[in-house]
CSV table of C-alpha atoms in Angstrom, one decimal:
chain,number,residue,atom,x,y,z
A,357,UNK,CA,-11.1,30.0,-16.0
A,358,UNK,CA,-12.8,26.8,-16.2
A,359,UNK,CA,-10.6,26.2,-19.5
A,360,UNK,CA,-7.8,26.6,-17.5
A,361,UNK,CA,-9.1,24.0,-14.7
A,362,UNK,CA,-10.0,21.6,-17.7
A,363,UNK,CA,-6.5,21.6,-19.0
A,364,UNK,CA,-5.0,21.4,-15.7
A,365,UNK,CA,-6.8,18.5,-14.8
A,366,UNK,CA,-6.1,16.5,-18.5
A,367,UNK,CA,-1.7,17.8,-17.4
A,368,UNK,CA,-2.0,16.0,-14.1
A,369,UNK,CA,-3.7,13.0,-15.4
A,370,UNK,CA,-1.6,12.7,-18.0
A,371,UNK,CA,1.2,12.1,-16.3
A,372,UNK,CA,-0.2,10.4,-13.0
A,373,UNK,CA,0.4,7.1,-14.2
A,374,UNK,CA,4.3,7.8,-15.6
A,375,UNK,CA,4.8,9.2,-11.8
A,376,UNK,CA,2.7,6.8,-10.4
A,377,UNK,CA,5.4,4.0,-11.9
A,378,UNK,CA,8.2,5.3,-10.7
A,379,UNK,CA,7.2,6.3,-7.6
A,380,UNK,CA,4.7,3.9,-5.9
A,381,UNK,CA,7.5,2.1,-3.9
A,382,UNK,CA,11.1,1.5,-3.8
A,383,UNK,CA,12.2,-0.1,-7.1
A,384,UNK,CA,15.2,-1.6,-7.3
A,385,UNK,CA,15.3,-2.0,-3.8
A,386,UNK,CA,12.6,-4.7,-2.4
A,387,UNK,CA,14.4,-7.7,-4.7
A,388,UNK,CA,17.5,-7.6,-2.8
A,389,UNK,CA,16.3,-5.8,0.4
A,390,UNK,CA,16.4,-8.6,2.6
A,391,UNK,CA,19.6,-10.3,1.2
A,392,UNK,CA,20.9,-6.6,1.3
A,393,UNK,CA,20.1,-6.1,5.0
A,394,UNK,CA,21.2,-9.9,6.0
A,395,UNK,CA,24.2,-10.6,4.2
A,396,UNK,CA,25.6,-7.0,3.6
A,397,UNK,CA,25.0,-5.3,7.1
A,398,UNK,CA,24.4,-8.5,9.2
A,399,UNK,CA,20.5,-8.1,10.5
A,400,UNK,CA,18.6,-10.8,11.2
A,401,UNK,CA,14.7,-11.7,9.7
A,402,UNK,CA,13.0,-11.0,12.7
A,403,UNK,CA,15.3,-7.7,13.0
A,404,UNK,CA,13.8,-7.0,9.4
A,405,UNK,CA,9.7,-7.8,10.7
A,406,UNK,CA,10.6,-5.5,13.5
A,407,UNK,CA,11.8,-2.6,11.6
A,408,UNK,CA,8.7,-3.1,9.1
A,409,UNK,CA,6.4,-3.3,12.1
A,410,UNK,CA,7.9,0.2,13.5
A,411,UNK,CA,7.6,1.7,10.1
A,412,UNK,CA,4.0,1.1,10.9
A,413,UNK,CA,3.9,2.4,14.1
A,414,UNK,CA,5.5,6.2,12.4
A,415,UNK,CA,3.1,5.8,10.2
A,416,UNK,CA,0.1,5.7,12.8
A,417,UNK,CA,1.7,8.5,14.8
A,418,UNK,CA,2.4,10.8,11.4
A,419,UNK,CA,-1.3,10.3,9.8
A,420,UNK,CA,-2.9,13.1,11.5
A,421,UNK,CA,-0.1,15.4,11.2
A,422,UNK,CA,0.3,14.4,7.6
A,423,UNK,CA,-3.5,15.5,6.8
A,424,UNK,CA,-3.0,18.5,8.4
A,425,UNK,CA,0.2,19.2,6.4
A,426,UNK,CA,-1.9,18.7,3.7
A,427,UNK,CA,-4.6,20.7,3.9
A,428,UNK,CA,-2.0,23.4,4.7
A,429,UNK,CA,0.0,23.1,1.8
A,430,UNK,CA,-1.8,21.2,-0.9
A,431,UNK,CA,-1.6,17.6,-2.6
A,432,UNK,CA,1.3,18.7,-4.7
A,433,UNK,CA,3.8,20.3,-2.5
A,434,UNK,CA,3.3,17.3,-0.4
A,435,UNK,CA,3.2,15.0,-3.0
A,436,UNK,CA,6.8,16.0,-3.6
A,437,UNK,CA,7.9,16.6,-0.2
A,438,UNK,CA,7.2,12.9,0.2
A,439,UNK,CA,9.1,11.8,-2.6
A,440,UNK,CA,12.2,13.6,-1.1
A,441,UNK,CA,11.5,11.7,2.0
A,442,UNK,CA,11.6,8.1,0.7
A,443,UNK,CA,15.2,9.3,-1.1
A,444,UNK,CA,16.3,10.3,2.3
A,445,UNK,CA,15.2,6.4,3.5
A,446,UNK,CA,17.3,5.0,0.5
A,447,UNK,CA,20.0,7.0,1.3
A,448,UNK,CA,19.8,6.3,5.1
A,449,UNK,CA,19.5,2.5,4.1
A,450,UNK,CA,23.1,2.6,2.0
A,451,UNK,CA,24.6,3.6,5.3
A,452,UNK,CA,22.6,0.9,7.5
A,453,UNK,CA,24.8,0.0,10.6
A,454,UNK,CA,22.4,-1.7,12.4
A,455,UNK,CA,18.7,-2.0,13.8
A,456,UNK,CA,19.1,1.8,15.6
A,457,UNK,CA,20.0,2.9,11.7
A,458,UNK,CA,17.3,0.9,10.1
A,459,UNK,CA,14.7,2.1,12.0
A,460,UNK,CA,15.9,6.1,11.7
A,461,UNK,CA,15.2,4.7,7.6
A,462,UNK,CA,11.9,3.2,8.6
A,463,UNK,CA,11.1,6.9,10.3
A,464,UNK,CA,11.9,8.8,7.3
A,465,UNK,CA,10.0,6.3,5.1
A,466,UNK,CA,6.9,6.6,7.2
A,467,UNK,CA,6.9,10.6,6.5
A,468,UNK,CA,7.2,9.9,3.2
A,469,UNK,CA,4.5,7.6,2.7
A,470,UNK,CA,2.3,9.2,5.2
A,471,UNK,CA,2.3,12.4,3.2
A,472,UNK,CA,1.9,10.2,0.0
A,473,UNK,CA,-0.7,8.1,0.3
A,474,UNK,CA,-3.2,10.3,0.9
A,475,UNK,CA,-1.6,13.7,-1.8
A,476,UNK,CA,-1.4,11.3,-4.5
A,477,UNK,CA,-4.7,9.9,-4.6
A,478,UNK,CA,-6.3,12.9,-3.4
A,479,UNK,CA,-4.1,14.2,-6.3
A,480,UNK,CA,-5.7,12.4,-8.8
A,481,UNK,CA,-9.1,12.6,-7.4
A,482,UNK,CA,-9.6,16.1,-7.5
A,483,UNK,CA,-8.0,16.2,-10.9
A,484,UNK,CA,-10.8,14.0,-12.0
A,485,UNK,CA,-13.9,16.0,-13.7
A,486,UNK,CA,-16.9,15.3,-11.7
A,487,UNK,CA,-18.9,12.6,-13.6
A,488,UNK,CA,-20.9,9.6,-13.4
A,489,UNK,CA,-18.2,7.6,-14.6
A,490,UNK,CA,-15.7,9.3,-12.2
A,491,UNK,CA,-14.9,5.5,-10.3
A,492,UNK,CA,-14.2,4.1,-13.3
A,493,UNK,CA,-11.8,6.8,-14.7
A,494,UNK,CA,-10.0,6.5,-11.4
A,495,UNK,CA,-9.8,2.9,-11.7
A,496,UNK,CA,-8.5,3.0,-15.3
A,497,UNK,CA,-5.8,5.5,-14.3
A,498,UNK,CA,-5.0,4.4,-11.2
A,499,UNK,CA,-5.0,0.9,-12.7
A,500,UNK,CA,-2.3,2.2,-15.0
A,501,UNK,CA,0.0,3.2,-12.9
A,502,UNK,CA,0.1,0.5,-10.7
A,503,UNK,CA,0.0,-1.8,-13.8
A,504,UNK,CA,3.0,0.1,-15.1
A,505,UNK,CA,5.0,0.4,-11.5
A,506,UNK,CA,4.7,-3.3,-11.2
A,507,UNK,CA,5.8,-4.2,-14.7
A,508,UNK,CA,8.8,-2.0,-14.3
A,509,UNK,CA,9.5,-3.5,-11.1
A,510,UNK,CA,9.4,-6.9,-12.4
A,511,UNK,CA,12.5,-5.7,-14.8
A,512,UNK,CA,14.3,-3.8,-12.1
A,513,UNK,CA,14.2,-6.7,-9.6
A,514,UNK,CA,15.8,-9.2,-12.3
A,515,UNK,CA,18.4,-6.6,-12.6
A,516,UNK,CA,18.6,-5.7,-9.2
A,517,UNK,CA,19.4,-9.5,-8.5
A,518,UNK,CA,22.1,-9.6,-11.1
A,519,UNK,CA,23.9,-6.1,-10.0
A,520,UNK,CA,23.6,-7.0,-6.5
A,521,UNK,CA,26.1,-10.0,-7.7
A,522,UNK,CA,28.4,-7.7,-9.2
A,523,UNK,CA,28.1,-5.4,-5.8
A,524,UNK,CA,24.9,-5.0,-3.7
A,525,UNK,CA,25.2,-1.6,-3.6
A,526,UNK,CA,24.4,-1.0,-6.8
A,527,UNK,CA,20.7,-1.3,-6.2
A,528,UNK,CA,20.6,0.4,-3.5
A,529,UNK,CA,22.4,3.7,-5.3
A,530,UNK,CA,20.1,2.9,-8.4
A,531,UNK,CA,16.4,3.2,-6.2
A,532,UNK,CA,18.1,6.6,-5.1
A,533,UNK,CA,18.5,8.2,-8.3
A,534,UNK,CA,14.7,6.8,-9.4
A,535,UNK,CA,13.5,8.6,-5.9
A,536,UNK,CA,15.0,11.6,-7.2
A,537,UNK,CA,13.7,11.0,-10.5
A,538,UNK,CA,10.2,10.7,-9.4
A,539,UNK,CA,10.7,13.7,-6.9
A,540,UNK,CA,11.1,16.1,-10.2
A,541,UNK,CA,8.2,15.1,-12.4
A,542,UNK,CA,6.2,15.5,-9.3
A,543,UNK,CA,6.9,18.6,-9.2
A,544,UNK,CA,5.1,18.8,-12.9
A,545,UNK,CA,1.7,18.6,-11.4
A,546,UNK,CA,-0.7,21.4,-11.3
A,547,UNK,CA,-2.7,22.0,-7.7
A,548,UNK,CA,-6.1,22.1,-8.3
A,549,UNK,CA,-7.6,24.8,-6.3
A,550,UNK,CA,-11.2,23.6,-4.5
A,551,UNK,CA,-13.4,25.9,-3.5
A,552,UNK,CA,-13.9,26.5,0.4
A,553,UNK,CA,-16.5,27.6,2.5
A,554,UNK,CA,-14.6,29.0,5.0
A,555,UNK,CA,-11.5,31.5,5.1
A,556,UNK,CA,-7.6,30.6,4.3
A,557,UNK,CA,-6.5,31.6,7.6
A,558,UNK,CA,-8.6,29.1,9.4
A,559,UNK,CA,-8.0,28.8,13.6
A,560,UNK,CA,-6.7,25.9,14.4
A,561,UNK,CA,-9.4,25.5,17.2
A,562,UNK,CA,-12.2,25.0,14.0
A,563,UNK,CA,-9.8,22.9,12.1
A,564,UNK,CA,-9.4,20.2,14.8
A,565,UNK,CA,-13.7,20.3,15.1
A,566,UNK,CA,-13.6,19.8,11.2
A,567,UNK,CA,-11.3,16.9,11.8
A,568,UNK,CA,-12.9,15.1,14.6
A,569,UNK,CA,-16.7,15.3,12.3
A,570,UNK,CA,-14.9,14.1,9.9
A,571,UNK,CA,-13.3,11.1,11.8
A,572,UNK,CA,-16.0,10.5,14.3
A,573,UNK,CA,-18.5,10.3,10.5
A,574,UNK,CA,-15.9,7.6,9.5
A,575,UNK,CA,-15.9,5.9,12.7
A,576,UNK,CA,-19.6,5.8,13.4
A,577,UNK,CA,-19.9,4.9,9.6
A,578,UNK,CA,-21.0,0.5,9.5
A,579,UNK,CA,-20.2,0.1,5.4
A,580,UNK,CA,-16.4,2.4,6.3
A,581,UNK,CA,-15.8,0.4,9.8
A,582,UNK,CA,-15.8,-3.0,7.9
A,583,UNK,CA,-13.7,-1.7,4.9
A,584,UNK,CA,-11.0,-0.2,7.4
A,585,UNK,CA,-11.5,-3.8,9.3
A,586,UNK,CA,-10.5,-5.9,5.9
A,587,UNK,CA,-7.8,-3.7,4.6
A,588,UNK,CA,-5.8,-3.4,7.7
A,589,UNK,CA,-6.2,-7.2,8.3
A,590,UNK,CA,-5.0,-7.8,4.5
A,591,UNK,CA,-2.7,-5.4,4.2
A,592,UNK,CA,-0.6,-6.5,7.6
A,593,UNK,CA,-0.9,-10.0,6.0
A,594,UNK,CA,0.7,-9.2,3.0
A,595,UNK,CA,3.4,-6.7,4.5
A,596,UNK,CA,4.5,-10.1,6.9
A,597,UNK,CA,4.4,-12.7,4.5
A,598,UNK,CA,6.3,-10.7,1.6
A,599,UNK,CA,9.2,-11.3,4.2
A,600,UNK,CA,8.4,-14.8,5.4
A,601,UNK,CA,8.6,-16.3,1.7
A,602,UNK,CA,11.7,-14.2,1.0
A,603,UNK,CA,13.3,-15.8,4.1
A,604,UNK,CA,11.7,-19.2,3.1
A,605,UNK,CA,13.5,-19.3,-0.2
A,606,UNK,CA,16.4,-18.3,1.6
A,607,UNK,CA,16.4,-21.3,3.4
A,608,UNK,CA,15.2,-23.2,0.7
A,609,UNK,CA,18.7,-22.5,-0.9
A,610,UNK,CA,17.9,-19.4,-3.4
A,611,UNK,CA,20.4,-17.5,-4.3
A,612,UNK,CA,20.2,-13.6,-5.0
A,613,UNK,CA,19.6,-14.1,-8.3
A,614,UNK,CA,16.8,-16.4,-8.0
A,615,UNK,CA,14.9,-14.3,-5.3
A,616,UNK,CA,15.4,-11.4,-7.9
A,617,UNK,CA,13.7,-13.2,-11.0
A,618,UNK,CA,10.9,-14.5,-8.2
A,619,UNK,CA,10.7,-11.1,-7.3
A,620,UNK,CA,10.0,-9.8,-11.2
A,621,UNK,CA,7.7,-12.9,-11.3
A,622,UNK,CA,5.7,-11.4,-8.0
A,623,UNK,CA,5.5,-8.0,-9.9
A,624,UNK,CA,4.4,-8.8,-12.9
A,625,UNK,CA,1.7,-11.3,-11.4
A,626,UNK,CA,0.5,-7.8,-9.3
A,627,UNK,CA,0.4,-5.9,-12.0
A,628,UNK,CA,-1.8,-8.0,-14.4
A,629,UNK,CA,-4.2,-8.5,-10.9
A,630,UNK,CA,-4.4,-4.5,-11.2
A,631,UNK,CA,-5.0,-4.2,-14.3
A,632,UNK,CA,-7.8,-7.1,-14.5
A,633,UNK,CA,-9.2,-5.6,-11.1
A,634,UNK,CA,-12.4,-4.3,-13.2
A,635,UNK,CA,-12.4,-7.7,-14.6
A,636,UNK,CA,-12.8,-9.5,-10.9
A,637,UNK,CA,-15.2,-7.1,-9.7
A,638,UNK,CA,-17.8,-7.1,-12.3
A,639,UNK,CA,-17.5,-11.0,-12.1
A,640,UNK,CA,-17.9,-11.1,-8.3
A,641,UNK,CA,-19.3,-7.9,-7.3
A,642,UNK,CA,-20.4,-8.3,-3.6
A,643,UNK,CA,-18.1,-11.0,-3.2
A,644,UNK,CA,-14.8,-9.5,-4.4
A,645,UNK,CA,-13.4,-9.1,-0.6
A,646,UNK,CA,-14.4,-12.1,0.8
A,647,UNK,CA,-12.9,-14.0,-2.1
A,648,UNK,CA,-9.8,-12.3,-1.7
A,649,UNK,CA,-9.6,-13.4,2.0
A,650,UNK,CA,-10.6,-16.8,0.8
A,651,UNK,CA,-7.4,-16.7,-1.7
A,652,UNK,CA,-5.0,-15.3,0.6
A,653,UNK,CA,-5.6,-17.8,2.9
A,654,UNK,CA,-5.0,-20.5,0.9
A,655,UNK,CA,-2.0,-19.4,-0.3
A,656,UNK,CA,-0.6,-18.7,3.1
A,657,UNK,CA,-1.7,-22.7,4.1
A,658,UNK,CA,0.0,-24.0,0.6
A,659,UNK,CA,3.5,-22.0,1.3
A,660,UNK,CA,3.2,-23.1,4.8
A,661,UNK,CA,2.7,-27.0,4.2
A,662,UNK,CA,5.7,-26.9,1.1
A,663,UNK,CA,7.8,-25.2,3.8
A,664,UNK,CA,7.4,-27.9,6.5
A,665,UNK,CA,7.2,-30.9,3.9
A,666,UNK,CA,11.0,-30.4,3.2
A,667,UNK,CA,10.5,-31.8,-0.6
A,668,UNK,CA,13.2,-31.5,-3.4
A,669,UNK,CA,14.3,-28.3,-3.5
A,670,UNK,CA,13.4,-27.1,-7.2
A,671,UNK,CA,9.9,-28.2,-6.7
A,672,UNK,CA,9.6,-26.8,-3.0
A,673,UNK,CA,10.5,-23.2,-4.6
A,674,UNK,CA,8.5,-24.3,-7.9
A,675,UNK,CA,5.8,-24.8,-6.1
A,676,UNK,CA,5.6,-21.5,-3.7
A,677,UNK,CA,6.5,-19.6,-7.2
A,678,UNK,CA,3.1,-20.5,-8.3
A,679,UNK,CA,1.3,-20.0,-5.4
A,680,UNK,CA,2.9,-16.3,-5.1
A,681,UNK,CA,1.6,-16.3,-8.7
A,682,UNK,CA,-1.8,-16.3,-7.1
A,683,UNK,CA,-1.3,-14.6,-4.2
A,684,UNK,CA,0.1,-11.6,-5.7
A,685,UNK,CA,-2.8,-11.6,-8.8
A,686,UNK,CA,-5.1,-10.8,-5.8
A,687,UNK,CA,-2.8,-8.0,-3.9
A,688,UNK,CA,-3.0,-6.5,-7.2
A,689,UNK,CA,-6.5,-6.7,-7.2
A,690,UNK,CA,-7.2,-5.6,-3.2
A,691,UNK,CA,-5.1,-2.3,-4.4
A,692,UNK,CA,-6.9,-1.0,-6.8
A,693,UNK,CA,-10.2,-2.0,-5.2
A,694,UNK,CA,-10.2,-1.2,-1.3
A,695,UNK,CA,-9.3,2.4,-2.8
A,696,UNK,CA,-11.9,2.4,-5.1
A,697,UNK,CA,-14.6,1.1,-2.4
A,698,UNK,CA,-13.4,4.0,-0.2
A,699,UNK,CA,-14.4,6.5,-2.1
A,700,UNK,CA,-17.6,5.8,-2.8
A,701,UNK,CA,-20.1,8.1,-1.7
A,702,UNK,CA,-17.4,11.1,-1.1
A,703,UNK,CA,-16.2,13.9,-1.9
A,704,UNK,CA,-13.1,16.1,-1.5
A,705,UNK,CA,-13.4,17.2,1.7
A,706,UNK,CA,-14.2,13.7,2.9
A,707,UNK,CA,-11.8,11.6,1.5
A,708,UNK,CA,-8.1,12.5,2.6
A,709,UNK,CA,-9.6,12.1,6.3
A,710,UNK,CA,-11.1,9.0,5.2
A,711,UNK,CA,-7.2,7.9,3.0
A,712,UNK,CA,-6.0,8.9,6.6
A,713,UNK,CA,-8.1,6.5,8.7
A,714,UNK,CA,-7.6,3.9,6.5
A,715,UNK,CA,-3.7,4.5,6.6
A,716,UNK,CA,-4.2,4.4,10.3
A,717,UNK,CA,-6.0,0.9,10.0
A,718,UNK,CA,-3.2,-1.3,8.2
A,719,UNK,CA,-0.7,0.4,10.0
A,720,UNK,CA,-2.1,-0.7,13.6
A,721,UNK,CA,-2.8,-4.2,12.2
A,722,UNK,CA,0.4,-4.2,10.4
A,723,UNK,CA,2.5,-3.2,13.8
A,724,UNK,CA,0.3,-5.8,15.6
A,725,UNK,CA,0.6,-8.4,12.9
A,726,UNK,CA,4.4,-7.9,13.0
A,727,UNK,CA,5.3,-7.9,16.2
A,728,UNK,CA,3.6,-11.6,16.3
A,729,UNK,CA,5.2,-12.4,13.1
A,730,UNK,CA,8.8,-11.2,14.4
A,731,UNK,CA,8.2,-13.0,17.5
A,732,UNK,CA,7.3,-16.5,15.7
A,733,UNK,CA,10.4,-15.3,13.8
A,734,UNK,CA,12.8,-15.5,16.9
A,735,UNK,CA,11.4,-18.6,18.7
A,736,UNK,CA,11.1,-21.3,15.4
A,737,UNK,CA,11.9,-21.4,11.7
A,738,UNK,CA,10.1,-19.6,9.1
A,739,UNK,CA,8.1,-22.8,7.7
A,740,UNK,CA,6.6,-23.4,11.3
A,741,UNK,CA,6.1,-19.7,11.4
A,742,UNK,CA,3.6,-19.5,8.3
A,743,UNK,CA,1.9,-22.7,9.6
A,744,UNK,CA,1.0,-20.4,12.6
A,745,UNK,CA,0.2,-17.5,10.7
A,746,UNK,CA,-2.1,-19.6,8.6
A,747,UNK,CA,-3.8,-21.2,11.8
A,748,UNK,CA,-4.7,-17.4,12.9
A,749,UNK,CA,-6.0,-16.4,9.9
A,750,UNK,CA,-8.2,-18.9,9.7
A,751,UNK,CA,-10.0,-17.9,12.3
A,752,UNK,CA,-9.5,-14.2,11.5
A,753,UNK,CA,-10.9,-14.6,8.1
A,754,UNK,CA,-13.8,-16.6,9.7
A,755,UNK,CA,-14.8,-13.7,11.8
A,756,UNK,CA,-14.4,-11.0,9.6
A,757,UNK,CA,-16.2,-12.4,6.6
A,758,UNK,CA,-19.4,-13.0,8.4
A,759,UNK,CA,-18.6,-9.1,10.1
A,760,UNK,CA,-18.5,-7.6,6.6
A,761,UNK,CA,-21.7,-9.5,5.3
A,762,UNK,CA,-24.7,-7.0,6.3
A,763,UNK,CA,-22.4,-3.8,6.3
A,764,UNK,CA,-20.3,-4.0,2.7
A,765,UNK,CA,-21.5,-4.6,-1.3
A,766,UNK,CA,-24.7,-3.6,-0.3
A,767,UNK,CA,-26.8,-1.5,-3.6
A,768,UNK,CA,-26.9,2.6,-3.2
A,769,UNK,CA,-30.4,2.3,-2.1
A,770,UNK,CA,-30.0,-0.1,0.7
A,771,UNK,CA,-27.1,2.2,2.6
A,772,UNK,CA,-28.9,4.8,5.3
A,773,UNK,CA,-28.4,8.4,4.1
A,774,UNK,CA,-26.2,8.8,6.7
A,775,UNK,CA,-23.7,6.9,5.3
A,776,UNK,CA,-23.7,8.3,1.9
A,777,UNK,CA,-24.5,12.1,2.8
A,778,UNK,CA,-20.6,13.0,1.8
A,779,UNK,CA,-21.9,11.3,-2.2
């Protein structure tokens, strides 16, 4: 029996990171998505920001139904029910009328990624063998995949931005057929079974109590509060300003085809961040977050200032290339990382509530962070925007850095046992 577990677990791990590259996110579709939904079905920017932001709002409302859905049927039956999911958003997306439309795709992408982010991680957790060197392991393989998603991406979106010349559909049917790609080798993985201390046919009344321990743990927890703090702030950041330097280029004068290879050069720059993110946390350790924060903001100020200086245009969109060379180094980085941090001093019963919380957290500062980035959107340009973004952050990142000092990268020993009894 524990043969059989052993080789289960080497099956899924082996071909986590292949999955894992074809079906983090949408490829083919992000390098022309918002030249897709501006010039081909006539939405605006801020119509884009809003849809994004109500995406997050699904996602908040599906989270706690998601976890239950998963507990009921397993990581891999949900792992691929997701996957059909986000193939029903690329579908709904080819036959985009308008922001009613695009926001019935948001809803079906939020199911899908509400169900995914917490199956395939907990996916791969559970198929890791319980060692000392478990973290790492997940790191490395984890590390892979998004490595591998985010080189492939980088060659889709150059040839994304050359189809989408020839016909902008073309894309758009492509990241379908890679959705239902990705949907089939999921359905390769093995479920792990874990053991459980209490029957199958579990009352609902005892599963909510289960879930509330497990949330109110999270909630009362100092290191978890300030990790869910950072990476809802972050991630909200990065969601808005991946559409505010699209429409920046835009109009800076890109065409398609340079937004595509910009887009390649964005994934490529993530993908060696997540890769290298063992790298930048043995050389920082305790200070990994707050010199992402430090980054990220600097990056927003530099786009911000090119934007507004109106200089030529082949160094304005030089110049933001660069920066977005940077900037998305340390996105690749904060993914790989803020999972990893998570799920320290867990274990499986723990972490999909605590993936779930944290899903909950950069969705309610992405919807928040959104509905002020679409409303900047509406009342000035997009230069003058990011100027106001970066004048908010500032004082955001001020805050939460000093909030995060006593309560995060803190040594085993100096953490209460309450916050590590789930280790």
């Amino acid at each position: 029996m524990k043969e059989e577990v052993s080789q289960v677990r080497k099956h899924n791990m082996k071909i986590y990171a292949l999955y894992r590259m074809l079906s983090m996110d949408h490829i083919f579709y992000y390098a022309i998505e918002f030249m897709f939904l501006t010039e081909v079905k006539g939405l605006t920017a801020a119509d884009i920001v809003l849809g994004s932001s109500v995406y997050a709002l699904f996602m908040m409302i599906l989270q706690i139904p998601a976890v239950m859905l998963i507990d009921k049927l397993g990581n891999k039956k949900c792992t691929v029910l997701a996957n059909l999911f986000l193939a029903a958003f690329v579908f709904t997306i080819l036959n985009c009328q308008n922001i009613s439309t695009l926001i019935l795709a948001q809803f079906f992408d939020a199911i899908g990624f509400s169900l995914k982010d917490t199956s395939d991680t907990s996916l791969l957790n559970v198929s890791i063998p319980e060692t000392t060197m478990k973290s790492e392991i997940y790191s490395k393989i984890e590390g892979k995949g998004l490595k591998n998603y985010y080189f492939f991406s980088a060659i889709s979106s150059i040839t994304a931005g050359i189809l989408y010349e020839i016909n902008p559909y073309i894309p758009i049917i492509i990241s379908f057929l890679i959705s239902i790609m990705a949907s089939m080798i999921s359905l390769g993985f093995e479920e792990i079974k874990q053991a459980k201390s209490k029957s199958e046919n579990i009352k609902i009344k005892d599963y909510f109590r289960d879930l509330v321990y497990s949330f109110q743990f999270i909630l009362h927890s100092n290191r978890l509060k300030a990790l869910l703090l950072y990476s809802g702030i972050i991630w909200g950041i990065f969601c808005l300003m991946n559409t505010c330097i699209t429409s920046l280029l835009t109009d800076l004068g890109a065409v398609a085809t340079v937004i595509a290879i910009i887009s390649a050069i964005k994934d490529i720059s993530s993908g060696i961040g997540a890769k290298r993110q063992l790298v930048f946390h043995n050389k920082l350790k305790n200070k990994s977050l707050k010199t992402i924060l430090i980054i990220t903001l600097l990056c927003i100020w530099i786009i911000g200032l090119v934007g507004i200086l109106q200089l030529n245009m082949i160094l304005s969109i030089g110049m933001i290339v660069l920066t977005l060379i940077v900037l998305q180094f340390i996105k690749g980085v904060h993914g790989v990382l803020t999972t990893r941090y998570l799920q320290n001093f867990t274990n499986e019963s723990i972490l999909p509530k605590i993936y779930a919380v944290n899903s909950i957290s950069r969705n309610i500062f992405r919807v928040l962070i959104g509905f002020i980035g679409s409303y900047l959107l509406r009342i000035t340009n997009t230069a003058n925007a990011i100027i106001v973004i970066g004048i908010m952050f500032t004082f955001v990142v001020m805050v939460l850095i000093l909030y995060m000092k006593n309560r995060v990268g803190l040594k085993p020993e100096e953490y209460s046992s309450e916050e590590t009894k789930f280790g």
